[in-house]
Short mmCIF file of N, CA and C in Angstrom, two decimals:
data_model
loop_
_atom_site.label_atom_id
_atom_site.label_comp_id
_atom_site.label_asym_id
_atom_site.label_seq_id
_atom_site.Cartn_x
_atom_site.Cartn_y
_atom_site.Cartn_z
N UNK H 1 116.78 124.31 59.97
CA UNK H 1 116.15 125.22 60.92
C UNK H 1 117.27 125.87 61.76
N UNK H 2 117.25 127.20 61.87
CA UNK H 2 118.31 127.88 62.63
C UNK H 2 118.19 127.61 64.13
N UNK H 3 119.34 127.57 64.77
CA UNK H 3 119.39 127.38 66.23
C UNK H 3 119.03 128.69 66.91
N UNK H 4 118.13 128.66 67.88
CA UNK H 4 117.71 129.85 68.61
C UNK H 4 118.37 129.83 69.99
N UNK H 5 118.95 130.96 70.38
CA UNK H 5 119.60 131.07 71.69
C UNK H 5 118.55 131.46 72.72
N UNK H 6 118.17 130.49 73.55
CA UNK H 6 117.14 130.70 74.56
C UNK H 6 117.71 130.93 75.95
N UNK H 7 119.02 131.03 76.07
CA UNK H 7 119.65 131.09 77.39
C UNK H 7 119.09 132.21 78.26
N UNK H 8 118.90 133.40 77.71
CA UNK H 8 118.40 134.51 78.52
C UNK H 8 116.99 134.24 79.01
N UNK H 9 116.14 133.72 78.15
CA UNK H 9 114.76 133.42 78.55
C UNK H 9 114.73 132.30 79.58
N UNK H 10 115.55 131.27 79.38
CA UNK H 10 115.61 130.16 80.33
C UNK H 10 116.14 130.65 81.67
N UNK H 11 117.18 131.46 81.64
CA UNK H 11 117.76 131.99 82.88
C UNK H 11 116.73 132.79 83.67
N UNK H 12 116.00 133.66 82.98
CA UNK H 12 114.98 134.49 83.66
C UNK H 12 113.87 133.62 84.25
N UNK H 13 113.43 132.63 83.48
CA UNK H 13 112.35 131.75 83.96
C UNK H 13 112.84 130.89 85.13
N UNK H 14 114.07 130.37 85.04
CA UNK H 14 114.62 129.55 86.12
C UNK H 14 114.75 130.37 87.39
N UNK H 15 115.17 131.62 87.26
CA UNK H 15 115.30 132.48 88.44
C UNK H 15 113.93 132.71 89.08
N UNK H 16 112.92 132.95 88.24
CA UNK H 16 111.56 133.14 88.75
C UNK H 16 111.08 131.90 89.50
N UNK H 17 111.30 130.73 88.89
CA UNK H 17 110.88 129.48 89.53
C UNK H 17 111.60 129.26 90.86
N UNK H 18 112.90 129.57 90.88
CA UNK H 18 113.71 129.42 92.09
C UNK H 18 113.20 130.32 93.20
N UNK H 19 112.92 131.58 92.85
CA UNK H 19 112.38 132.52 93.85
C UNK H 19 111.02 132.07 94.34
N UNK H 20 110.17 131.63 93.43
CA UNK H 20 108.82 131.19 93.77
C UNK H 20 108.86 130.00 94.73
N UNK H 21 109.90 129.17 94.61
CA UNK H 21 110.05 127.99 95.46
C UNK H 21 110.72 128.32 96.79
N UNK H 22 111.02 129.58 97.03
CA UNK H 22 111.62 129.97 98.31
C UNK H 22 113.14 129.99 98.30
N UNK H 23 113.74 130.05 97.13
CA UNK H 23 115.20 130.14 96.96
C UNK H 23 115.96 128.97 97.59
N UNK H 24 115.56 127.74 97.29
CA UNK H 24 116.25 126.59 97.89
C UNK H 24 117.68 126.45 97.36
N UNK H 25 118.57 126.06 98.23
CA UNK H 25 119.97 125.89 97.88
C UNK H 25 120.18 124.53 97.22
N UNK H 26 121.00 124.49 96.18
CA UNK H 26 121.40 123.23 95.56
C UNK H 26 120.44 122.65 94.55
N UNK H 27 119.43 123.39 94.13
CA UNK H 27 118.46 122.87 93.16
C UNK H 27 118.47 123.65 91.85
N UNK H 28 119.58 124.36 91.59
CA UNK H 28 119.61 125.21 90.39
C UNK H 28 119.45 124.42 89.10
N UNK H 29 119.97 123.21 89.03
CA UNK H 29 119.84 122.41 87.81
C UNK H 29 118.39 121.99 87.57
N UNK H 30 117.69 121.72 88.64
CA UNK H 30 116.27 121.35 88.54
C UNK H 30 115.46 122.51 87.94
N UNK H 31 115.70 123.72 88.44
CA UNK H 31 114.96 124.88 87.95
C UNK H 31 115.35 125.23 86.52
N UNK H 32 116.62 125.08 86.18
CA UNK H 32 117.08 125.35 84.81
C UNK H 32 116.41 124.36 83.85
N UNK H 33 116.37 123.08 84.23
CA UNK H 33 115.77 122.05 83.37
C UNK H 33 114.28 122.31 83.17
N UNK H 34 113.60 122.67 84.24
CA UNK H 34 112.16 122.96 84.13
C UNK H 34 111.93 124.16 83.22
N UNK H 35 112.72 125.21 83.42
CA UNK H 35 112.58 126.41 82.61
C UNK H 35 112.86 126.10 81.14
N UNK H 36 113.89 125.31 80.88
CA UNK H 36 114.23 124.95 79.50
C UNK H 36 113.09 124.19 78.85
N UNK H 37 112.49 123.25 79.58
CA UNK H 37 111.35 122.50 79.03
C UNK H 37 110.20 123.45 78.69
N UNK H 38 109.92 124.39 79.58
CA UNK H 38 108.82 125.33 79.35
C UNK H 38 109.10 126.22 78.15
N UNK H 39 110.29 126.78 78.08
CA UNK H 39 110.64 127.69 76.98
C UNK H 39 110.65 126.94 75.65
N UNK H 40 111.25 125.76 75.62
CA UNK H 40 111.28 124.98 74.39
C UNK H 40 109.87 124.55 73.98
N UNK H 41 109.02 124.29 74.95
CA UNK H 41 107.63 123.95 74.65
C UNK H 41 106.90 125.12 74.01
N UNK H 42 107.18 126.33 74.49
CA UNK H 42 106.58 127.52 73.88
C UNK H 42 107.06 127.69 72.45
N UNK H 43 108.33 127.41 72.22
CA UNK H 43 108.91 127.57 70.89
C UNK H 43 108.27 126.61 69.89
N UNK H 44 107.80 125.46 70.36
CA UNK H 44 107.21 124.46 69.49
C UNK H 44 105.71 124.66 69.31
N UNK H 45 105.13 125.59 70.07
CA UNK H 45 103.68 125.79 70.00
C UNK H 45 103.30 126.42 68.66
N UNK H 46 102.05 126.24 68.24
CA UNK H 46 101.58 126.79 66.97
C UNK H 46 101.63 128.32 66.92
N UNK H 47 101.74 128.98 68.08
CA UNK H 47 101.81 130.44 68.10
C UNK H 47 103.12 130.94 67.51
N UNK H 48 104.11 130.05 67.40
CA UNK H 48 105.43 130.45 66.96
C UNK H 48 105.58 130.19 65.47
N UNK H 49 106.10 131.18 64.76
CA UNK H 49 106.36 131.00 63.33
C UNK H 49 107.64 130.18 63.16
N UNK H 50 107.78 129.54 62.04
CA UNK H 50 108.95 128.74 61.77
C UNK H 50 110.23 129.53 61.69
N UNK H 51 110.14 130.83 61.48
CA UNK H 51 111.35 131.64 61.35
C UNK H 51 111.78 132.24 62.68
N UNK H 52 111.16 131.84 63.79
CA UNK H 52 111.59 132.30 65.10
C UNK H 52 110.83 133.50 65.63
N UNK H 53 109.92 134.04 64.82
CA UNK H 53 109.13 135.17 65.30
C UNK H 53 107.89 134.65 65.99
N UNK H 54 107.63 135.15 67.18
CA UNK H 54 106.45 134.72 67.93
C UNK H 54 105.25 135.48 67.41
N UNK H 55 104.29 134.78 66.85
CA UNK H 55 103.11 135.41 66.29
C UNK H 55 102.01 135.66 67.31
N UNK H 56 102.09 135.01 68.46
CA UNK H 56 101.02 135.11 69.44
C UNK H 56 101.23 136.17 70.49
N UNK H 57 102.33 136.89 70.43
CA UNK H 57 102.61 137.87 71.48
C UNK H 57 102.85 139.22 70.89
#
Protein backbone atom coordinates (compact mmCIF):
# COMPACT_ATOMS: atom_id res chain seq x y z
CA UNK A 1 0.00 0.00 0.00
CA UNK A 2 1.50 3.38 -0.98
CA UNK A 3 2.34 5.92 1.71
CA UNK A 4 0.05 8.97 1.60
CA UNK A 5 1.43 12.38 2.61
CA UNK A 6 -1.17 13.82 4.99
CA UNK A 7 0.97 16.62 6.40
CA UNK A 8 -0.94 19.44 4.71
CA UNK A 9 -4.33 18.10 5.81
CA UNK A 10 -3.08 17.45 9.35
CA UNK A 11 -1.51 20.92 9.54
CA UNK A 12 -4.74 22.61 8.41
CA UNK A 13 -6.86 20.58 10.84
CA UNK A 14 -4.44 21.16 13.74
CA UNK A 15 -4.49 24.90 13.07
CA UNK A 16 -8.30 24.88 13.06
CA UNK A 17 -8.39 22.96 16.35
CA UNK A 18 -5.82 25.32 17.89
CA UNK A 19 -7.82 28.39 16.88
CA UNK A 20 -11.08 26.82 18.06
CA UNK A 21 -9.46 26.22 21.47
CA UNK A 22 -8.51 29.89 21.79
CA UNK A 23 -4.91 29.65 20.51
CA UNK A 24 -3.34 28.23 23.68
CA UNK A 25 0.43 28.45 23.92
CA UNK A 26 2.49 25.26 24.24
CA UNK A 27 -0.12 22.72 23.11
CA UNK A 28 0.85 22.40 19.45
CA UNK A 29 1.78 18.72 19.78
CA UNK A 30 -1.59 17.93 21.30
CA UNK A 31 -3.45 19.54 18.40
CA UNK A 32 -1.18 17.91 15.80
CA UNK A 33 -1.76 14.47 17.37
CA UNK A 34 -5.52 14.96 17.47
CA UNK A 35 -5.59 16.16 13.87
CA UNK A 36 -3.44 13.21 12.76
CA UNK A 37 -5.81 10.75 14.46
CA UNK A 38 -8.81 12.37 12.77
CA UNK A 39 -7.23 12.48 9.30
CA UNK A 40 -5.90 8.92 9.53
CA UNK A 41 -9.32 7.79 10.73
CA UNK A 42 -10.91 9.34 7.66
CA UNK A 43 -8.37 7.58 5.45
CA UNK A 44 -9.38 4.22 6.94
CA UNK A 45 -13.11 4.83 6.55
CA UNK A 46 -15.09 2.86 3.94
CA UNK A 47 -15.60 6.10 1.98
CA UNK A 48 -11.95 5.92 0.95
CA UNK A 49 -10.82 3.76 -1.95
CA UNK A 50 -7.75 1.61 -1.51
CA UNK A 51 -5.87 3.62 -4.12
CA UNK A 52 -6.08 6.86 -2.11
CA UNK A 53 -9.01 8.43 -3.93
CA UNK A 54 -11.78 9.60 -1.65
CA UNK A 55 -15.04 8.23 -3.01
CA UNK A 56 -17.31 9.98 -0.52
CA UNK A 57 -16.41 13.57 -1.32
